[in-house]
Tab-separated table of C-alpha atoms and ligand atoms in Angstrom:
chain	number	residue	atom	x	y	z
A	1	MET	CA	-10.462	-12.295	19.357
A	2	LYS	CA	-12.498	-9.069	19.610
A	3	THR	CA	-16.040	-9.233	18.287
A	4	PHE	CA	-17.340	-7.136	15.447
A	5	SER	CA	-20.251	-7.332	13.100
A	6	TYR	CA	-20.064	-6.980	9.382
A	7	THR	CA	-21.773	-8.095	6.241
A	8	LEU	CA	-19.582	-10.081	3.906
A	9	ARG	CA	-20.234	-9.557	0.210
A	10	THR	CA	-18.583	-11.351	-2.661
A	11	SER	CA	-18.177	-9.511	-5.939
A	12	GLY	CA	-16.476	-11.524	-8.682
A	13	THR	CA	-12.994	-12.274	-7.368
A	14	MET	CA	-13.271	-9.887	-4.398
A	15	LYS	CA	-14.704	-10.059	-0.883
A	16	ALA	CA	-15.940	-6.986	0.971
A	17	ALA	CA	-16.619	-6.587	4.676
A	18	LEU	CA	-19.025	-3.707	5.351
A	19	GLY	CA	-19.753	-2.607	8.915
A	20	ARG	CA	-18.508	-0.737	11.958
A	21	GLY	CA	-15.799	-1.533	14.517
A	22	MET	CA	-13.795	-4.325	12.851
A	23	ALA	CA	-10.585	-5.884	14.190
A	24	ASP	CA	-8.317	-8.917	13.773
A	25	LEU	CA	-8.713	-9.647	10.075
A	26	PRO	CA	-6.263	-12.580	9.660
A	27	PRO	CA	-8.248	-15.041	11.810
A	28	ARG	CA	-11.385	-14.099	9.908
A	29	PHE	CA	-9.887	-14.347	6.428
A	30	PRO	CA	-7.200	-17.020	6.976
A	31	GLU	CA	-6.934	-17.884	3.263
A	32	LEU	CA	-5.683	-14.349	2.517
A	33	PHE	CA	-2.886	-14.460	5.054
A	34	ARG	CA	-1.872	-18.153	5.023
A	35	GLN	CA	0.950	-17.998	2.460
A	36	THR	CA	1.890	-14.375	2.881
A	37	ASP	CA	5.615	-13.740	3.357
A	38	GLY	CA	5.344	-9.985	3.974
A	39	ILE	CA	2.720	-7.322	4.674
A	40	CYS	CA	3.188	-3.634	3.869
A	41	LEU	CA	0.750	-1.037	5.179
A	42	VAL	CA	0.399	2.061	2.987
A	43	THR	CA	-1.148	5.237	4.425
A	44	ALA	CA	-1.002	8.976	3.725
A	45	SER	CA	1.496	11.145	5.584
A	46	ASP	CA	-1.244	13.577	6.695
A	47	ALA	CA	-3.571	10.866	8.060
A	48	PRO	CA	-4.377	11.320	11.768
A	49	PRO	CA	-2.642	8.958	14.260
A	50	SER	CA	-6.060	7.452	15.076
A	51	LEU	CA	-6.321	6.227	11.467
A	52	ARG	CA	-3.033	4.320	11.750
A	53	ALA	CA	-4.002	2.930	15.161
A	54	ARG	CA	-7.323	1.721	13.765
A	55	ALA	CA	-5.647	0.245	10.682
A	56	LEU	CA	-3.232	-1.669	12.948
A	57	ALA	CA	-6.153	-2.910	15.060
A	58	LEU	CA	-7.237	-4.847	11.972
A	59	PHE	CA	-4.389	-7.239	12.888
A	60	PRO	CA	-3.798	-9.288	16.010
A	61	GLU	CA	-0.668	-8.113	17.843
A	62	LYS	CA	1.633	-10.875	16.551
A	63	GLU	CA	0.494	-10.634	12.920
A	64	ARG	CA	1.019	-6.918	12.352
A	65	PRO	CA	2.416	-5.598	9.015
A	66	HIS	CA	6.200	-5.794	8.622
A	67	SER	CA	6.708	-2.583	6.655
A	68	TYR	CA	5.101	0.845	6.444
A	69	PHE	CA	5.038	3.256	3.529
A	70	TRP	CA	3.751	6.828	3.678
A	71	LEU	CA	2.373	8.602	0.623
A	72	PRO	CA	2.111	12.382	0.254
A	73	PRO	CA	-1.355	13.811	1.035
A	74	ALA	CA	-4.384	13.493	-1.245
A	75	GLU	CA	-3.838	13.912	-5.033
A	76	LYS	CA	-0.073	14.402	-4.580
A	77	ALA	CA	0.029	10.630	-4.013
A	78	LYS	CA	-1.348	9.829	-7.465
A	79	THR	CA	1.810	10.092	-9.578
A	80	LEU	CA	3.929	7.599	-11.509
A	81	GLU	CA	6.847	8.736	-9.374
A	82	GLN	CA	5.091	7.693	-6.147
A	83	ALA	CA	4.139	4.332	-7.696
A	84	GLY	CA	7.819	3.817	-8.590
A	85	LEU	CA	8.966	4.791	-5.092
A	86	LEU	CA	6.522	2.347	-3.509
A	87	CYS	CA	7.582	-0.502	-5.846
A	88	SER	CA	11.281	0.215	-5.151
A	89	PHE	CA	10.562	0.221	-1.414
A	90	LEU	CA	8.800	-3.166	-1.659
A	91	PHE	CA	11.777	-4.580	-3.571
A	92	GLU	CA	14.329	-3.238	-1.113
A	93	GLU	CA	12.287	-4.659	1.784
A	94	GLY	CA	12.393	-8.101	0.129
A	95	PHE	CA	8.739	-8.367	-0.847
A	96	SER	CA	7.929	-11.237	-3.217
A	97	ARG	CA	4.952	-12.225	-5.361
A	98	ASP	CA	3.465	-13.820	-2.215
A	99	SER	CA	3.524	-10.555	-0.276
A	100	LEU	CA	0.466	-8.512	0.566
A	101	LEU	CA	-0.077	-4.787	0.380
A	102	ILE	CA	-2.690	-3.058	2.556
A	103	ALA	CA	-3.876	0.403	1.516
A	104	ALA	CA	-5.573	2.317	4.343
A	105	GLY	CA	-6.696	5.796	3.357
A	106	GLY	CA	-8.876	7.839	1.051
A	107	GLY	CA	-9.363	7.201	-2.657
A	108	ALA	CA	-5.975	8.713	-3.481
A	109	VAL	CA	-4.231	6.077	-1.328
A	110	THR	CA	-6.326	3.145	-2.604
A	111	ASP	CA	-5.921	4.309	-6.257
A	112	LEU	CA	-2.125	4.613	-5.964
A	113	ALA	CA	-1.441	1.581	-3.766
A	114	GLY	CA	-3.751	-0.568	-5.911
A	115	PHE	CA	-1.830	0.619	-8.981
A	116	ALA	CA	1.521	-0.261	-7.390
A	117	ALA	CA	0.142	-3.668	-6.339
A	118	SER	CA	-0.921	-4.315	-9.936
A	119	ILE	CA	2.555	-3.681	-11.398
A	120	TYR	CA	4.923	-4.885	-8.653
A	121	MET	CA	6.327	-8.231	-9.872
A	122	ARG	CA	3.452	-8.206	-12.421
A	123	GLY	CA	0.849	-8.106	-9.670
A	124	ILE	CA	0.587	-8.929	-5.971
A	125	ARG	CA	-2.493	-9.225	-3.757
A	126	TRP	CA	-3.772	-6.180	-1.941
A	127	ILE	CA	-6.413	-5.280	0.615
A	128	SER	CA	-8.320	-2.029	0.286
A	129	VAL	CA	-9.193	-0.293	3.559
A	130	PRO	CA	-10.990	2.887	2.498
A	131	THR	CA	-11.125	5.446	5.310
A	132	THR	CA	-13.073	8.368	3.810
A	133	PHE	CA	-16.799	8.328	3.200
A	134	LEU	CA	-16.184	8.784	-0.526
A	135	ALA	CA	-13.754	5.883	-0.696
A	136	GLN	CA	-16.032	3.577	1.349
A	137	ILE	CA	-18.967	4.072	-0.988
A	138	ASP	CA	-16.958	4.235	-4.200
A	139	ALA	CA	-13.196	4.676	-4.713
A	140	GLY	CA	-11.994	1.843	-2.478
A	141	LEU	CA	-14.178	-0.719	-4.246
A	142	GLY	CA	-14.146	-1.983	-7.793
A	143	GLY	CA	-10.513	-2.515	-8.722
A	144	LYS	CA	-9.922	0.605	-10.841
A	145	THR	CA	-6.477	1.968	-9.992
A	146	ALA	CA	-4.903	5.117	-11.409
A	147	VAL	CA	-2.378	7.920	-11.441
A	148	ASN	CA	-2.835	11.412	-12.867
A	149	LEU	CA	-0.692	12.666	-15.765
A	150	ALA	CA	-0.227	16.010	-17.515
A	151	GLY	CA	-2.688	17.729	-15.183
A	152	ALA	CA	-5.512	15.339	-16.128
A	153	LYS	CA	-7.187	12.769	-13.882
A	154	ASN	CA	-6.583	9.017	-13.956
A	155	ILE	CA	-4.772	8.921	-17.302
A	156	ALA	CA	-2.701	5.803	-16.534
A	157	GLY	CA	-4.133	2.909	-14.589
A	158	THR	CA	-5.075	-0.735	-14.377
A	159	PHE	CA	-7.872	-3.031	-13.269
A	160	HIS	CA	-6.642	-4.931	-10.232
A	161	GLN	CA	-9.294	-6.122	-7.786
A	162	PRO	CA	-8.328	-6.105	-4.124
A	163	ALA	CA	-8.621	-9.571	-2.584
A	164	LEU	CA	-10.634	-7.927	0.202
A	165	ALA	CA	-12.158	-4.498	0.818
A	166	VAL	CA	-12.828	-3.507	4.419
A	167	CYS	CA	-15.285	-0.623	4.773
A	168	ASP	CA	-15.354	0.129	8.491
A	169	THR	CA	-17.329	3.275	9.252
A	170	ALA	CA	-15.486	3.711	12.584
A	171	PHE	CA	-12.692	5.268	10.463
A	172	LEU	CA	-15.102	8.090	9.597
A	173	ASP	CA	-15.179	9.329	13.221
A	174	SER	CA	-12.033	11.379	12.562
A	175	LEU	CA	-13.041	12.588	9.096
A	176	PRO	CA	-13.235	16.398	8.691
A	177	HIS	CA	-16.622	17.772	7.748
A	178	ALA	CA	-15.345	18.960	4.364
A	179	GLU	CA	-14.503	15.350	3.446
A	180	LEU	CA	-17.992	14.159	4.446
A	181	ARG	CA	-19.431	16.855	2.190
A	182	SER	CA	-17.170	15.727	-0.646
A	183	GLY	CA	-18.280	12.110	-0.181
A	184	ALA	CA	-21.889	13.251	-0.309
A	185	GLY	CA	-21.291	14.242	-3.958
A	186	GLU	CA	-20.793	10.569	-4.843
A	187	LEU	CA	-23.674	9.650	-2.504
A	188	VAL	CA	-26.073	11.807	-4.501
A	189	LYS	CA	-24.825	10.042	-7.650
A	190	TYR	CA	-26.070	6.714	-6.244
A	191	ALA	CA	-29.519	8.217	-5.612
A	192	MET	CA	-29.698	9.166	-9.290
A	193	ILE	CA	-28.360	5.976	-10.878
A	194	GLY	CA	-29.585	3.225	-8.566
A	195	PRO	CA	-32.933	1.505	-8.000
A	196	ALA	CA	-35.789	3.428	-6.349
A	197	GLU	CA	-35.026	1.978	-2.884
A	198	LEU	CA	-31.455	3.310	-3.066
A	199	TYR	CA	-32.824	6.753	-4.026
A	200	ARG	CA	-35.144	6.635	-0.986
A	201	ALA	CA	-32.346	5.462	1.344
A	202	VAL	CA	-29.954	8.220	0.212
A	203	LYS	CA	-32.637	10.930	0.322
A	204	GLY	CA	-33.664	9.810	3.820
A	205	HIS	CA	-30.093	9.778	5.158
A	206	LEU	CA	-28.600	12.746	3.308
A	207	SER	CA	-28.962	15.362	6.036
A	208	GLY	CA	-27.817	12.885	8.733
A	209	THR	CA	-24.793	12.026	6.619
A	210	LEU	CA	-23.838	15.670	6.196
A	211	ALA	CA	-24.157	16.097	9.972
A	212	GLY	CA	-21.834	13.117	10.576
A	213	ASP	CA	-24.524	10.877	12.086
A	214	LYS	CA	-22.910	7.437	12.564
A	215	ALA	CA	-26.023	5.386	11.843
A	216	ALA	CA	-26.770	7.379	8.664
A	217	LEU	CA	-23.181	6.981	7.443
A	218	THR	CA	-23.172	3.237	8.131
A	219	ALA	CA	-26.526	2.777	6.374
A	220	CYS	CA	-25.298	4.710	3.310
A	221	VAL	CA	-21.974	2.838	3.137
A	222	SER	CA	-23.779	-0.528	3.315
A	223	ALA	CA	-26.359	0.380	0.670
A	224	CYS	CA	-24.050	2.159	-1.798
A	225	ALA	CA	-21.117	-0.233	-1.483
A	226	ALA	CA	-23.426	-3.216	-1.988
A	227	TYR	CA	-24.848	-1.582	-5.129
A	228	LYS	CA	-21.421	-0.746	-6.536
A	229	LEU	CA	-20.188	-4.299	-5.873
A	230	LYS	CA	-23.172	-5.635	-7.814
A	231	LEU	CA	-22.329	-3.500	-10.857
A	232	VAL	CA	-18.630	-4.390	-10.622
A	233	ALA	CA	-19.388	-8.130	-10.409
A	234	ALA	CA	-21.371	-7.854	-13.642
A	235	ASP	CA	-18.604	-5.965	-15.478
A	236	GLU	CA	-15.268	-6.202	-13.647
A	237	ARG	CA	-13.206	-4.661	-16.451
A	238	ASP	CA	-15.752	-2.083	-17.587
A	239	GLU	CA	-16.270	-3.812	-20.953
A	240	ARG	CA	-20.046	-4.322	-21.040
A	241	GLY	CA	-21.307	-0.838	-20.257
A	242	VAL	CA	-22.709	-1.904	-16.852
A	243	ARG	CA	-20.228	0.264	-14.917
A	244	GLU	CA	-20.879	3.305	-17.102
A	245	ALA	CA	-23.633	4.401	-14.700
A	246	LEU	CA	-20.915	4.986	-12.075
A	247	ASN	CA	-19.445	7.657	-14.353
A	248	PHE	CA	-22.580	9.784	-14.104
A	249	GLY	CA	-21.386	13.347	-13.458
A	250	HIS	CA	-17.730	12.345	-13.831
A	251	THR	CA	-16.792	13.579	-17.314
A	252	ALA	CA	-17.596	17.196	-16.460
A	253	GLY	CA	-16.604	16.568	-12.815
A	254	HIS	CA	-13.089	15.446	-13.750
A	255	ALA	CA	-12.717	18.503	-16.001
A	256	PHE	CA	-13.750	20.822	-13.122
A	257	GLU	CA	-11.354	19.009	-10.786
A	258	ALA	CA	-8.454	19.383	-13.231
A	259	MET	CA	-9.333	23.053	-13.865
A	260	ALA	CA	-9.278	23.758	-10.122
A	261	GLY	CA	-5.696	22.460	-9.896
A	262	GLY	CA	-6.227	20.481	-6.687
A	263	ARG	CA	-8.427	23.048	-4.909
A	264	LEU	CA	-11.751	21.259	-5.551
A	265	PRO	CA	-12.289	17.928	-3.725
A	266	HIS	CA	-13.290	15.059	-6.009
A	267	GLY	CA	-16.805	14.632	-4.599
A	268	GLU	CA	-17.617	18.332	-4.921
A	269	ALA	CA	-16.378	18.283	-8.503
A	270	VAL	CA	-18.630	15.284	-9.160
A	271	ALA	CA	-21.610	17.109	-7.604
A	272	ARG	CA	-20.994	19.979	-10.067
A	273	GLY	CA	-20.641	17.400	-12.839
A	274	ILE	CA	-23.988	15.886	-11.851
A	275	ARG	CA	-25.636	19.297	-12.045
A	276	PHE	CA	-24.022	19.739	-15.477
A	277	ALA	CA	-25.485	16.387	-16.637
A	278	LEU	CA	-28.926	17.266	-15.235
A	279	ILE	CA	-28.974	20.588	-17.110
A	280	VAL	CA	-27.865	18.966	-20.390
A	281	SER	CA	-30.523	16.244	-19.903
A	282	ARG	CA	-33.219	18.874	-19.323
A	283	GLU	CA	-32.118	21.037	-22.247
A	284	THR	CA	-32.047	18.096	-24.687
A	285	GLY	CA	-35.616	17.301	-23.604
A	286	ILE	CA	-34.976	13.818	-22.230
A	287	LEU	CA	-35.504	14.888	-18.594
A	288	SER	CA	-38.783	16.574	-17.645
A	289	ARG	CA	-38.633	19.865	-15.730
A	290	ALA	CA	-40.394	18.204	-12.787
A	291	ASP	CA	-37.815	15.389	-12.625
A	292	PHE	CA	-35.020	17.912	-13.052
A	293	GLY	CA	-36.339	19.808	-10.016
A	294	ARG	CA	-36.648	16.614	-7.943
A	295	LEU	CA	-33.116	15.383	-8.749
A	296	ASN	CA	-31.438	18.783	-8.634
A	297	ALA	CA	-32.877	19.307	-5.127
A	298	LEU	CA	-30.468	16.597	-3.920
A	299	VAL	CA	-27.511	18.548	-5.328
A	300	ASP	CA	-28.901	21.757	-3.764
A	301	ALA	CA	-29.038	19.966	-0.393
A	302	LEU	CA	-25.226	19.741	-0.493
A	303	ARG	CA	-25.023	23.573	-0.271
A	304	LEU	CA	-21.940	23.684	-2.476
A	305	LYS	CA	-19.604	26.621	-1.990
A	306	GLU	CA	-18.439	28.600	-5.007
A	307	ALA	CA	-16.106	26.392	-7.066
A	308	PRO	CA	-12.523	27.682	-7.446
A	309	VAL	CA	-12.682	27.098	-11.203
A	310	ARG	CA	-11.914	29.755	-13.812
A	311	ARG	CA	-14.835	30.093	-16.283
A	312	ASP	CA	-12.674	28.921	-19.188
A	313	PHE	CA	-15.125	27.088	-21.423
A	314	ARG	CA	-12.514	26.316	-24.124
A	315	ARG	CA	-10.323	24.504	-21.624
A	316	PHE	CA	-13.380	22.627	-20.364
A	317	LEU	CA	-14.220	21.523	-23.949
A	318	SER	CA	-10.643	20.442	-24.515
A	319	LEU	CA	-10.616	18.361	-21.306
A	320	VAL	CA	-13.962	16.616	-21.949
A	321	SER	CA	-12.984	15.811	-25.549
A	322	ARG	CA	-9.866	14.017	-24.259
A	323	ASP	CA	-11.741	12.107	-21.560
A	324	LYS	CA	-10.882	8.424	-21.931
A	325	LYS	CA	-14.577	7.551	-22.108
A	326	ALA	CA	-15.121	9.757	-25.218
A	327	ARG	CA	-13.657	6.977	-27.438
A	328	GLY	CA	-13.157	9.059	-30.573
A	329	ALA	CA	-16.354	11.155	-30.281
A	330	ALA	CA	-16.017	14.948	-29.820
A	331	ASN	CA	-17.530	14.402	-26.376
A	332	ARG	CA	-19.544	11.752	-24.543
A	333	PHE	CA	-21.662	12.219	-21.419
A	334	VAL	CA	-23.907	9.966	-19.360
A	335	LEU	CA	-27.280	11.770	-19.322
A	336	ILE	CA	-30.412	10.910	-17.358
A	337	ALA	CA	-34.028	10.535	-18.473
A	338	GLY	CA	-35.403	10.071	-14.934
A	339	GLN	CA	-34.313	8.497	-11.642
A	340	GLY	CA	-32.410	5.293	-12.488
A	341	ARG	CA	-32.746	5.779	-16.265
A	342	LEU	CA	-29.396	6.677	-17.788
A	343	SER	CA	-28.763	7.464	-21.412
A	344	PRO	CA	-25.294	8.113	-22.890
A	345	ALA	CA	-25.042	10.867	-25.524
A	346	GLU	CA	-22.217	11.873	-27.869
A	347	ASP	CA	-21.155	14.856	-29.967
A	348	LEU	CA	-23.307	17.428	-28.174
A	349	ASP	CA	-23.224	21.029	-29.464
A	350	ALA	CA	-21.024	23.646	-27.830
A	351	PRO	CA	-23.829	26.194	-27.045
A	352	LEU	CA	-25.759	23.538	-25.107
A	353	LEU	CA	-22.633	22.500	-23.216
A	354	LYS	CA	-21.785	26.132	-22.463
A	355	LYS	CA	-25.199	26.709	-20.897
A	356	ALA	CA	-24.738	23.649	-18.661
A	357	PHE	CA	-21.118	24.644	-17.883
A	358	GLU	CA	-22.271	28.031	-16.605
A	359	GLY	CA	-25.238	26.540	-14.704
A	360	ALA	CA	-23.048	23.913	-13.051
A	361	LEU	CA	-20.540	26.448	-11.744
A	362	LYS	CA	-23.118	28.975	-10.510
B	1	LIG	N1	-10.923	4.062	-8.305
B	1	LIG	C1	-12.169	4.493	-8.295
B	1	LIG	O1	-13.100	3.774	-8.692
B	1	LIG	C2	-12.463	5.887	-7.812
B	1	LIG	C3	-13.801	6.314	-7.654
B	1	LIG	C4	-14.026	7.598	-7.134
B	1	LIG	C5	-12.962	8.420	-6.807
B	1	LIG	N2	-11.670	7.977	-6.997
B	1	LIG	C6	-10.520	8.839	-6.637
B	1	LIG	O2	-10.529	9.020	-5.222
B	1	LIG	C7	-9.815	10.230	-4.920
B	1	LIG	C8	-10.577	11.019	-3.891
B	1	LIG	O3	-10.651	10.240	-2.718
B	1	LIG	P1	-11.090	10.860	-1.303
B	1	LIG	O4	-12.259	11.724	-1.476
B	1	LIG	O5	-11.162	9.706	-0.387
B	1	LIG	O6	-9.913	11.881	-0.931
B	1	LIG	P2	-8.371	11.698	-0.523
B	1	LIG	O7	-7.900	10.317	-0.707
B	1	LIG	O8	-7.668	12.766	-1.259
B	1	LIG	O9	-8.391	11.997	1.035
B	1	LIG	C9	-8.788	13.266	1.478
B	1	LIG	C10	-8.111	13.627	2.799
B	1	LIG	O10	-8.710	12.896	3.880
B	1	LIG	C11	-7.681	12.380	4.735
B	1	LIG	N3	-8.248	11.212	5.423
B	1	LIG	C12	-8.476	9.994	4.907
B	1	LIG	N4	-9.124	9.227	5.792
B	1	LIG	C13	-9.275	9.975	6.909
B	1	LIG	C14	-9.880	9.741	8.175
B	1	LIG	N5	-10.496	8.589	8.448
B	1	LIG	N6	-9.831	10.730	9.100
B	1	LIG	C15	-9.248	11.925	8.817
B	1	LIG	N7	-8.696	12.219	7.622
B	1	LIG	C16	-8.708	11.248	6.693
B	1	LIG	C17	-6.550	12.098	3.772
B	1	LIG	O11	-5.323	11.948	4.442
B	1	LIG	C18	-6.626	13.312	2.844
B	1	LIG	O12	-5.961	14.417	3.389
B	1	LIG	C19	-9.654	10.974	-6.237
B	1	LIG	O13	-8.320	10.866	-6.686
B	1	LIG	C20	-10.573	10.227	-7.198
B	1	LIG	O14	-10.136	10.302	-8.519
B	1	LIG	C21	-11.415	6.726	-7.483
């Protein structure tokens, strides 16, 4: 057995291994593999060969997955059609309720494969192996699965916790710089919503992360994933408001992402959404100008390129009003009164939102 070091966290019904250079999972988590009659590995068709090789190294030679399924790249994976194709494939390959699905890829792969695992034979176990920075700190953890519908994000989905999440930062060695930058959008979110020590850790590692520094990436994955797992454990099905903090920047961010029609990576859309929320918070008077400057400096550090989003404010309003978190209000946003102090607000006026919309896309 090869050696590797990791921290094992338990969050509700899920375990998470966070670290660098992992291999040979079955001997380490025997209870997950003991009564498994089939293993299917799901990856994206555009993933580099090194990703597949590393995913296979998670298994000893004689316990490798039996079946392989390839999803189309990125958001093209997140459709009901792909979920149906994956479920049909599992059926044709003879997978039963005791089979195991392993999703190795970015958030699009873990969202879609987790969704398929939740509906196949009314739910089978799955292991999440997030391989982008964004997915290791956020998307691959927490059990929210989804597909996009009608040009809007995550409209159909389920809660289905993976039995295990494996966040191995060695996967990030092959990640293109643009994907690191996208992940940094969610990283900045953690600095805003988390405790002061998380803010300090993210601020201290932000430039190293953007430069692809391995130690900085590993430190950020450990700190952010541990924080997310804590929130998820307290509110697995997002019923108590604890997980709402994780949506900071996401209502506007999802609208920008949908308006860009696939040309704006999720994390960059979230970074714009965070700037939107900061401007609204400042303009409503709940966030001081000094705190605005301090928090907005983290978004500035991402050096966002111009967003490929048409300045169509009416479409933006229409998308945010139909956000699933609006729950009957004209709109609902998570605002911020200072680092770590979040404050949801509803039914905000159009002129205020327009000012933030323009500021966020500048
Ligand atoms: N479920 C959740 O809680 C949650 C949270 C945040 C985001 N999300 C979702 O996650 C998705 C975005 O995920 P993402 O940013 O990981 O992007 P992605 O899944 O679209 O992946 C981006 C690209 O990186 C490639 N890639 C993945 N790993 C790689 C590696 N190690 N080396 C080289 N290339 C690699 C992929 O093949 C793809 O082309 C969005 O759909 C978003 O809605 C879900």
